[in-house]
Amino acid sequence: MRVAMPIVTKRVCSSSEEDIELRRGPWTLEEDNYLIRYIACHGEGRWNLLAKCSGLKRTGKSCRLRWLNYLKPDVKRGNLTPQEQLLILELHSKWGNRIAQNLPGRTDNEIKNYWRTRVQKQARLLKMDSNSTRFRYALRRFWMPRLLREMEEPSPPLTTLSQNSSTPQLLNQASEESPPPPPSHGSLTVGGPVYNFNHYEKNSNSENCTSPIISSSDSINISQLPEISECPTSPPRAFGNTVYDPFLRGCYYGDISSDMESLNLASTSAPGGFEDPVYDCHMVESNWVDDDMADSIWNMDELWQLRKF
DNA sequence: AACAGCAACAACCGCTCTCAT
DNA sequence: TATGAGAGCGGTTGTTGCTGT
């Protein structure tokens, strides 16, 4: 935690007609302890009342945020594990930042920051909209397999990724911090949701071909992720010795499929309107290699493979 | 060693929604 | 039904540490 003197910037007139100088900025250890003790005695909630009664010169809102995002006992500190990142990547498109409930110990604010600083950064580097099908395809094609590999092999550092990028550093740190149980042949459980990775491999040709589906129940099965029975344009690709996860290939077909179905007419006209991730790869090809892409999560091998589409 | 630029994250702000009165 | 307080969310800002020059 960063320690700094709080800045007093606001004076408000309370109902009791006395001016209260509100403290802003970073919380001090004393304030933290004070808030923790107060909540231990009186419980949380009624934040404005709490702020008033506790003697903390903070707004109720500030007290609430500090408690929920930092001080609450079950708040997990430290970097997000690969499992958590995987969950965020998968669930964010569906539920936005409100997926903290599926990541015990993680807060909405943390997820929001993660999404904005890491994921959206990658989207910018790829010149994609982070909500676009194209970017989701890229996530599934490259980022998620990496996370899956990390989950299976928690220790070895990723050479290409770990050089300059902050995100890969995070990934590696996360792996070291709390090695996850190996999910390679079983389910990954993070809180409520259960991710069944066996399903990816075994059922990659399932007939489930709709858009990404995450069950609204507590059990989330990745086998429900998009797949189609027919390949729209091309067979599964393998690059050199690299064969990508069937699960991701399934997702790839699903995305391509839905895109093709809805946008194949658009593909003949304005390039910018075409939602095909493959097309998008060409869109960014001009500065594909020599810009700061090399500093992103996508390593050069993967970029080259993507480029060959 | 000093500085600048950047990334990450904590915290704040404005707004909306919900619920009790 | 109207209203106000509480709660929560998305966007933004500020601070700090790291890295490159």
CSV table of C-alpha atoms (C1' of nucleotides) in Angstrom, one decimal:
chain,number,residue,atom,x,y,z
A,1,MET,CA,0.0,0.0,0.0
A,2,ARG,CA,1.2,3.4,-0.8
A,3,VAL,CA,1.5,5.7,2.1
A,4,ALA,CA,0.9,9.3,1.7
A,5,MET,CA,-0.6,12.1,3.7
A,6,PRO,CA,-4.2,12.5,2.9
A,7,ILE,CA,-5.2,15.7,1.3
A,8,VAL,CA,-7.8,17.8,2.9
A,9,THR,CA,-9.6,19.4,0.1
A,10,LYS,CA,-13.2,19.6,1.0
A,11,ARG,CA,-15.2,21.3,3.6
A,12,VAL,CA,-18.8,20.4,3.9
A,13,CYS,CA,-21.4,21.7,6.2
A,14,SER,CA,-23.0,18.9,8.1
A,15,SER,CA,-26.5,18.7,9.3
A,16,SER,CA,-25.2,19.6,12.7
A,17,GLU,CA,-24.1,22.9,11.3
A,18,GLU,CA,-20.5,22.4,11.9
A,19,ASP,CA,-17.9,22.4,9.2
A,20,ILE,CA,-16.2,19.1,8.7
A,21,GLU,CA,-12.9,18.9,6.9
A,22,LEU,CA,-13.1,15.8,4.8
A,23,ARG,CA,-9.9,13.9,4.2
A,24,ARG,CA,-9.2,12.7,0.7
A,25,GLY,CA,-6.5,10.7,-0.9
A,26,PRO,CA,-4.7,7.7,0.3
A,27,TRP,CA,-5.8,6.2,3.6
A,28,THR,CA,-3.4,6.1,6.5
A,29,LEU,CA,-2.8,3.0,8.5
A,30,GLU,CA,-4.4,4.7,11.4
A,31,GLU,CA,-7.5,5.3,9.4
A,32,ASP,CA,-7.6,1.8,8.2
A,33,ASN,CA,-7.3,0.4,11.7
A,34,TYR,CA,-9.9,2.8,12.9
A,35,LEU,CA,-12.3,1.7,10.2
A,36,ILE,CA,-11.6,-2.0,10.8
A,37,ARG,CA,-12.3,-1.6,14.5
A,38,TYR,CA,-15.4,0.3,14.0
A,39,ILE,CA,-16.8,-2.2,11.6
A,40,ALA,CA,-15.8,-5.0,13.8
A,41,CYS,CA,-17.9,-3.4,16.6
A,42,HIS,CA,-20.8,-2.1,14.6
A,43,GLY,CA,-20.9,-4.0,11.4
A,44,GLU,CA,-20.8,-2.6,7.9
A,45,GLY,CA,-23.5,-0.7,6.0
A,46,ARG,CA,-25.0,2.6,6.7
A,47,TRP,CA,-21.9,4.1,5.5
A,48,ASN,CA,-22.8,7.8,5.9
A,49,LEU,CA,-23.8,7.1,9.4
A,50,LEU,CA,-20.6,5.1,9.9
A,51,ALA,CA,-18.5,7.9,8.6
A,52,LYS,CA,-20.2,10.4,10.9
A,53,CYS,CA,-20.2,8.3,14.0
A,54,SER,CA,-16.7,6.8,13.6
A,55,GLY,CA,-15.0,10.1,13.7
A,56,LEU,CA,-13.2,9.4,10.4
A,57,LYS,CA,-13.1,12.5,8.4
A,58,ARG,CA,-14.1,10.6,5.3
A,59,THR,CA,-17.3,10.4,3.3
A,60,GLY,CA,-19.4,7.3,3.8
A,61,LYS,CA,-18.7,6.5,0.2
A,62,SER,CA,-15.0,6.6,0.8
A,63,CYS,CA,-15.3,4.4,3.9
A,64,ARG,CA,-17.3,1.9,1.9
A,65,LEU,CA,-14.9,1.8,-0.9
A,66,ARG,CA,-11.9,1.4,1.4
A,67,TRP,CA,-13.6,-1.4,3.2
A,68,LEU,CA,-14.9,-3.3,0.2
A,69,ASN,CA,-11.9,-2.9,-2.0
A,70,TYR,CA,-9.1,-3.2,0.5
A,71,LEU,CA,-9.8,-3.8,4.2
A,72,LYS,CA,-12.5,-6.5,4.1
A,73,PRO,CA,-10.9,-9.7,5.4
A,74,ASP,CA,-11.8,-11.8,2.4
A,75,VAL,CA,-10.3,-9.4,-0.1
A,76,LYS,CA,-7.5,-11.1,-1.8
A,77,ARG,CA,-4.4,-9.1,-2.4
A,78,GLY,CA,-1.8,-9.6,-5.1
A,79,ASN,CA,-1.9,-10.4,-8.7
A,80,LEU,CA,-4.6,-12.2,-10.5
A,81,THR,CA,-4.0,-15.9,-11.0
A,82,PRO,CA,-4.2,-17.3,-14.5
A,83,GLN,CA,-7.5,-18.9,-13.6
A,84,GLU,CA,-8.9,-15.6,-12.5
A,85,GLN,CA,-7.7,-13.9,-15.6
A,86,LEU,CA,-9.2,-16.6,-17.7
A,87,LEU,CA,-12.5,-16.2,-15.9
A,88,ILE,CA,-12.4,-12.5,-16.4
A,89,LEU,CA,-11.6,-12.7,-20.0
A,90,GLU,CA,-14.4,-15.2,-20.6
A,91,LEU,CA,-17.1,-13.6,-18.5
A,92,HIS,CA,-16.4,-9.9,-19.0
A,93,SER,CA,-18.0,-9.8,-22.5
A,94,LYS,CA,-21.2,-11.2,-20.9
A,95,TRP,CA,-21.4,-9.6,-17.6
A,96,GLY,CA,-19.1,-6.6,-17.7
A,97,ASN,CA,-17.2,-5.8,-14.6
A,98,ARG,CA,-19.8,-7.3,-12.5
A,99,ILE,CA,-18.2,-10.6,-12.3
A,100,ALA,CA,-16.4,-10.2,-9.0
A,101,GLN,CA,-19.0,-12.4,-7.5
A,102,ASN,CA,-17.5,-15.2,-9.4
A,103,LEU,CA,-14.0,-14.3,-8.2
A,104,PRO,CA,-14.0,-14.7,-4.5
A,105,GLY,CA,-11.8,-12.1,-2.9
A,106,ARG,CA,-11.6,-9.9,-6.0
A,107,THR,CA,-13.5,-6.7,-6.2
A,108,ASP,CA,-15.3,-5.1,-9.1
A,109,ASN,CA,-12.8,-2.2,-8.9
A,110,GLU,CA,-9.9,-4.6,-9.3
A,111,ILE,CA,-11.5,-6.3,-12.2
A,112,LYS,CA,-12.4,-3.0,-13.8
A,113,ASN,CA,-8.8,-1.9,-13.4
A,114,TYR,CA,-7.5,-5.1,-14.8
A,115,TRP,CA,-9.8,-4.8,-17.8
A,116,ARG,CA,-8.9,-1.3,-18.5
A,117,THR,CA,-5.2,-1.4,-17.9
A,118,ARG,CA,-4.4,-4.8,-19.4
A,119,VAL,CA,-7.1,-6.0,-21.7
A,120,GLN,CA,-8.1,-2.7,-23.2
A,121,LYS,CA,-4.5,-1.9,-23.6
A,122,GLN,CA,-4.1,-5.0,-25.7
A,123,ALA,CA,-7.1,-4.1,-27.7
A,124,ARG,CA,-5.6,-0.7,-28.4
A,125,LEU,CA,-2.4,-2.3,-29.5
A,126,LEU,CA,-4.3,-4.6,-31.8
A,127,LYS,CA,-6.3,-1.7,-33.0
A,128,MET,CA,-9.5,-3.4,-32.1
A,129,ASP,CA,-12.5,-2.6,-30.0
A,130,SER,CA,-12.2,-4.6,-26.8
A,131,ASN,CA,-15.8,-5.5,-27.1
A,132,SER,CA,-15.6,-6.6,-30.7
A,133,THR,CA,-15.9,-10.2,-31.9
A,134,ARG,CA,-12.5,-9.8,-33.5
A,135,PHE,CA,-10.8,-9.0,-30.2
A,136,ARG,CA,-12.6,-11.7,-28.4
A,137,TYR,CA,-11.4,-14.1,-31.1
A,138,ALA,CA,-7.8,-12.8,-30.5
A,139,LEU,CA,-8.2,-13.4,-26.8
A,140,ARG,CA,-9.4,-16.9,-27.3
A,141,ARG,CA,-6.8,-17.6,-29.9
A,142,PHE,CA,-3.7,-16.4,-28.1
A,143,TRP,CA,-4.3,-15.1,-24.6
A,144,MET,CA,-6.5,-17.8,-23.2
A,145,PRO,CA,-4.3,-20.6,-24.5
A,146,ARG,CA,-1.4,-18.9,-22.8
A,147,LEU,CA,-3.3,-18.8,-19.6
A,148,LEU,CA,-4.3,-22.4,-20.0
A,149,ARG,CA,-0.7,-23.4,-20.5
A,150,GLU,CA,0.3,-21.4,-17.5
A,151,MET,CA,-2.3,-23.2,-15.4
A,152,GLU,CA,-0.9,-26.5,-16.5
A,153,GLU,CA,2.7,-25.5,-16.2
A,154,PRO,CA,2.8,-22.9,-13.5
A,155,SER,CA,6.5,-22.5,-13.1
A,156,PRO,CA,8.4,-21.9,-16.4
A,157,PRO,CA,8.6,-18.3,-17.4
A,158,LEU,CA,7.3,-17.4,-20.8
A,159,THR,CA,10.3,-16.2,-22.7
A,160,THR,CA,8.7,-13.9,-25.2
A,161,LEU,CA,6.2,-12.5,-22.9
A,162,SER,CA,8.3,-11.8,-20.0
A,163,GLN,CA,10.6,-9.3,-21.5
A,164,ASN,CA,9.1,-5.9,-21.6
A,165,SER,CA,5.4,-6.4,-21.1
A,166,SER,CA,3.9,-5.7,-17.8
A,167,THR,CA,1.1,-8.1,-18.4
A,168,PRO,CA,3.3,-11.1,-18.9
A,169,GLN,CA,5.1,-10.1,-15.8
A,170,LEU,CA,1.9,-10.2,-14.0
A,171,LEU,CA,1.1,-13.6,-15.4
A,172,ASN,CA,4.4,-15.0,-14.3
A,173,GLN,CA,4.1,-13.4,-10.9
A,174,ALA,CA,0.7,-14.8,-10.5
A,175,SER,CA,1.9,-18.2,-11.3
A,176,GLU,CA,4.6,-18.0,-8.7
A,177,GLU,CA,2.4,-16.5,-6.1
A,178,SER,CA,-0.2,-19.1,-5.8
A,179,PRO,CA,0.3,-22.1,-8.1
A,180,PRO,CA,-3.1,-23.2,-9.0
A,181,PRO,CA,-4.2,-26.8,-8.8
A,182,PRO,CA,-3.5,-28.4,-12.2
A,183,PRO,CA,-6.7,-28.4,-14.2
A,184,SER,CA,-5.4,-30.2,-17.1
A,185,HIS,CA,-7.7,-33.1,-16.8
A,186,GLY,CA,-10.6,-32.0,-14.7
A,187,SER,CA,-12.5,-29.0,-13.7
A,188,LEU,CA,-11.3,-25.6,-12.7
A,189,THR,CA,-13.3,-24.2,-9.9
A,190,VAL,CA,-13.0,-20.6,-9.0
A,191,GLY,CA,-15.6,-19.9,-6.5
A,192,GLY,CA,-18.9,-21.0,-7.9
A,193,PRO,CA,-18.2,-21.5,-11.5
A,194,VAL,CA,-16.7,-24.8,-12.7
A,195,TYR,CA,-14.7,-24.8,-15.8
A,196,ASN,CA,-14.5,-28.1,-17.4
A,197,PHE,CA,-11.4,-28.2,-19.6
A,198,ASN,CA,-11.8,-31.8,-20.6
A,199,HIS,CA,-14.8,-30.8,-22.5
A,200,TYR,CA,-12.9,-28.5,-24.7
A,201,GLU,CA,-10.8,-31.3,-26.0
A,202,LYS,CA,-13.3,-34.0,-26.1
A,203,ASN,CA,-16.2,-32.1,-27.6
A,204,SER,CA,-14.6,-29.7,-29.9
A,205,ASN,CA,-17.0,-30.8,-32.6
A,206,SER,CA,-20.1,-30.5,-30.7
A,207,GLU,CA,-23.1,-29.0,-32.4
A,208,ASN,CA,-23.4,-26.2,-30.0
A,209,CYS,CA,-22.8,-23.4,-32.4
A,210,THR,CA,-24.3,-20.3,-30.9
A,211,SER,CA,-22.6,-17.3,-29.4
A,212,PRO,CA,-20.6,-17.8,-26.3
A,213,ILE,CA,-22.8,-19.2,-23.6
A,214,ILE,CA,-22.0,-19.1,-20.0
A,215,SER,CA,-24.6,-20.8,-17.9
A,216,SER,CA,-26.3,-18.5,-15.5
A,217,SER,CA,-26.2,-21.2,-13.0
A,218,ASP,CA,-23.4,-21.6,-10.6
A,219,SER,CA,-21.8,-24.2,-12.8
A,220,ILE,CA,-20.2,-22.8,-15.9
A,221,ASN,CA,-19.1,-25.3,-18.4
A,222,ILE,CA,-16.8,-24.2,-21.1
A,223,SER,CA,-18.1,-26.9,-23.4
A,224,GLN,CA,-21.0,-24.5,-23.9
A,225,LEU,CA,-18.7,-22.1,-25.5
A,226,PRO,CA,-19.4,-21.5,-29.2
A,227,GLU,CA,-18.8,-24.2,-31.7
A,228,ILE,CA,-20.3,-25.0,-35.0
A,229,SER,CA,-20.6,-28.2,-36.8
A,230,GLU,CA,-19.3,-26.9,-40.1
A,231,CYS,CA,-16.2,-25.0,-40.8
A,232,PRO,CA,-17.1,-21.9,-42.8
A,233,THR,CA,-14.1,-21.5,-44.9
A,234,SER,CA,-11.1,-23.4,-43.8
A,235,PRO,CA,-10.1,-26.4,-41.8
A,236,PRO,CA,-8.6,-26.2,-38.4
A,237,ARG,CA,-5.2,-24.7,-38.6
A,238,ALA,CA,-2.0,-25.9,-37.1
A,239,PHE,CA,1.1,-23.8,-37.4
A,240,GLY,CA,4.3,-25.7,-37.6
A,241,ASN,CA,4.5,-27.8,-34.6
A,242,THR,CA,1.9,-25.8,-32.8
A,243,VAL,CA,-1.6,-27.2,-32.5
A,244,TYR,CA,-3.9,-25.0,-30.7
A,245,ASP,CA,-6.4,-26.1,-28.1
A,246,PRO,CA,-9.5,-27.7,-29.6
A,247,PHE,CA,-11.5,-25.7,-27.2
A,248,LEU,CA,-10.2,-22.5,-28.7
A,249,ARG,CA,-10.6,-23.8,-32.2
A,250,GLY,CA,-14.1,-24.4,-31.3
A,251,CYS,CA,-14.6,-20.9,-30.1
A,252,TYR,CA,-12.9,-19.7,-33.2
A,253,TYR,CA,-15.3,-21.5,-35.4
A,254,GLY,CA,-18.2,-20.3,-33.4
A,255,ASP,CA,-17.2,-16.7,-33.7
A,256,ILE,CA,-16.4,-17.0,-37.3
A,257,SER,CA,-19.6,-18.7,-37.9
A,258,SER,CA,-21.8,-16.2,-36.3
A,259,ASP,CA,-19.9,-13.4,-38.0
A,260,MET,CA,-20.2,-15.0,-41.3
A,261,GLU,CA,-23.8,-15.5,-41.0
A,262,SER,CA,-24.6,-12.0,-40.1
A,263,LEU,CA,-21.9,-10.1,-41.9
A,264,ASN,CA,-21.0,-11.9,-45.0
A,265,LEU,CA,-22.6,-9.3,-47.1
A,266,ALA,CA,-20.8,-6.6,-45.3
A,267,SER,CA,-17.6,-8.3,-46.2
A,268,THR,CA,-17.9,-7.2,-49.7
A,269,SER,CA,-18.2,-3.6,-49.0
A,270,ALA,CA,-16.7,-1.4,-46.4
A,271,PRO,CA,-13.6,-3.1,-44.8
A,272,GLY,CA,-14.1,-1.4,-41.5
A,273,GLY,CA,-17.5,-3.0,-41.1
A,274,PHE,CA,-16.4,-6.6,-41.5
A,275,GLU,CA,-16.3,-8.4,-38.3
A,276,ASP,CA,-14.2,-11.3,-39.3
A,277,PRO,CA,-11.2,-11.5,-37.0
A,278,VAL,CA,-9.1,-12.9,-39.8
A,279,TYR,CA,-9.9,-9.8,-41.8
A,280,ASP,CA,-9.1,-7.7,-38.9
A,281,CYS,CA,-5.7,-9.2,-38.7
A,282,HIS,CA,-5.0,-7.9,-42.2
A,283,MET,CA,-6.4,-4.6,-41.1
A,284,VAL,CA,-3.6,-4.1,-38.7
A,285,GLU,CA,-1.0,-5.7,-40.8
A,286,SER,CA,0.7,-2.6,-41.9
A,287,ASN,CA,2.3,-2.0,-38.6
A,288,TRP,CA,1.9,-5.5,-37.4
A,289,VAL,CA,5.5,-6.1,-36.4
A,290,ASP,CA,7.4,-3.0,-35.9
A,291,ASP,CA,5.2,-1.0,-33.6
A,292,ASP,CA,4.7,-1.6,-30.0
A,293,MET,CA,2.9,-4.9,-30.6
A,294,ALA,CA,6.1,-6.6,-29.6
A,295,ASP,CA,5.4,-5.2,-26.2
A,296,SER,CA,2.1,-6.8,-25.9
A,297,ILE,CA,0.9,-10.1,-24.7
A,298,TRP,CA,1.0,-11.6,-28.2
A,299,ASN,CA,4.4,-12.9,-28.9
A,300,MET,CA,5.9,-12.6,-32.3
A,301,ASP,CA,5.4,-16.2,-33.2
A,302,GLU,CA,1.8,-15.9,-32.6
A,303,LEU,CA,1.6,-12.6,-34.4
A,304,TRP,CA,3.2,-14.2,-37.4
A,305,GLN,CA,0.8,-17.1,-37.3
A,306,LEU,CA,-2.1,-14.8,-37.1
A,307,ARG,CA,-0.7,-12.8,-39.9
A,308,LYS,CA,-0.6,-15.8,-42.2
A,309,PHE,CA,-4.4,-16.2,-42.1
B,1,DA,C1',22.5,10.1,-11.1
B,2,DA,C1',18.8,12.6,-12.9
B,3,DC,C1',15.0,13.0,-15.5
B,4,DA,C1',10.9,11.7,-18.4
B,5,DG,C1',7.5,8.7,-19.7
B,6,DC,C1',4.6,5.0,-18.8
B,7,DA,C1',2.0,1.4,-16.2
B,8,DA,C1',-0.6,-0.1,-12.4
B,9,DC,C1',-3.6,0.7,-8.9
B,10,DA,C1',-6.0,3.2,-5.2
B,11,DA,C1',-9.3,6.5,-4.7
B,12,DC,C1',-12.7,9.9,-6.2
B,13,DC,C1',-16.8,11.6,-8.7
B,14,DG,C1',-21.1,11.6,-11.0
B,15,DC,C1',-24.8,9.2,-12.0
B,16,DT,C1',-28.4,5.7,-11.5
B,17,DC,C1',-31.0,2.3,-9.1
B,18,DT,C1',-33.2,0.4,-5.1
B,19,DC,C1',-35.7,0.7,-1.1
B,20,DA,C1',-37.6,2.4,3.1
B,21,DT,C1',-40.4,6.0,4.9
C,1,DT,C1',-46.9,8.3,-4.9
C,2,DA,C1',-43.0,11.2,-3.7
C,3,DT,C1',-38.8,11.7,-1.6
C,4,DG,C1',-34.4,11.0,0.3
C,5,DA,C1',-30.7,8.0,1.8
C,6,DG,C1',-27.9,4.2,0.8
C,7,DA,C1',-25.6,1.4,-2.4
C,8,DG,C1',-23.4,0.3,-6.5
C,9,DC,C1',-21.4,1.0,-11.1
C,10,DG,C1',-18.6,3.2,-14.8
C,11,DG,C1',-15.4,6.6,-15.8
C,12,DT,C1',-11.8,9.4,-14.4
C,13,DT,C1',-7.9,11.2,-11.7
C,14,DG,C1',-3.9,11.2,-8.8
C,15,DT,C1',0.0,8.9,-6.8
C,16,DT,C1',3.8,5.9,-6.9
C,17,DG,C1',7.1,2.7,-8.8
C,18,DC,C1',9.5,1.1,-12.7
C,19,DT,C1',12.0,1.5,-16.9
C,20,DG,C1',14.5,3.6,-20.4
C,21,DT,C1',17.4,7.5,-21.9
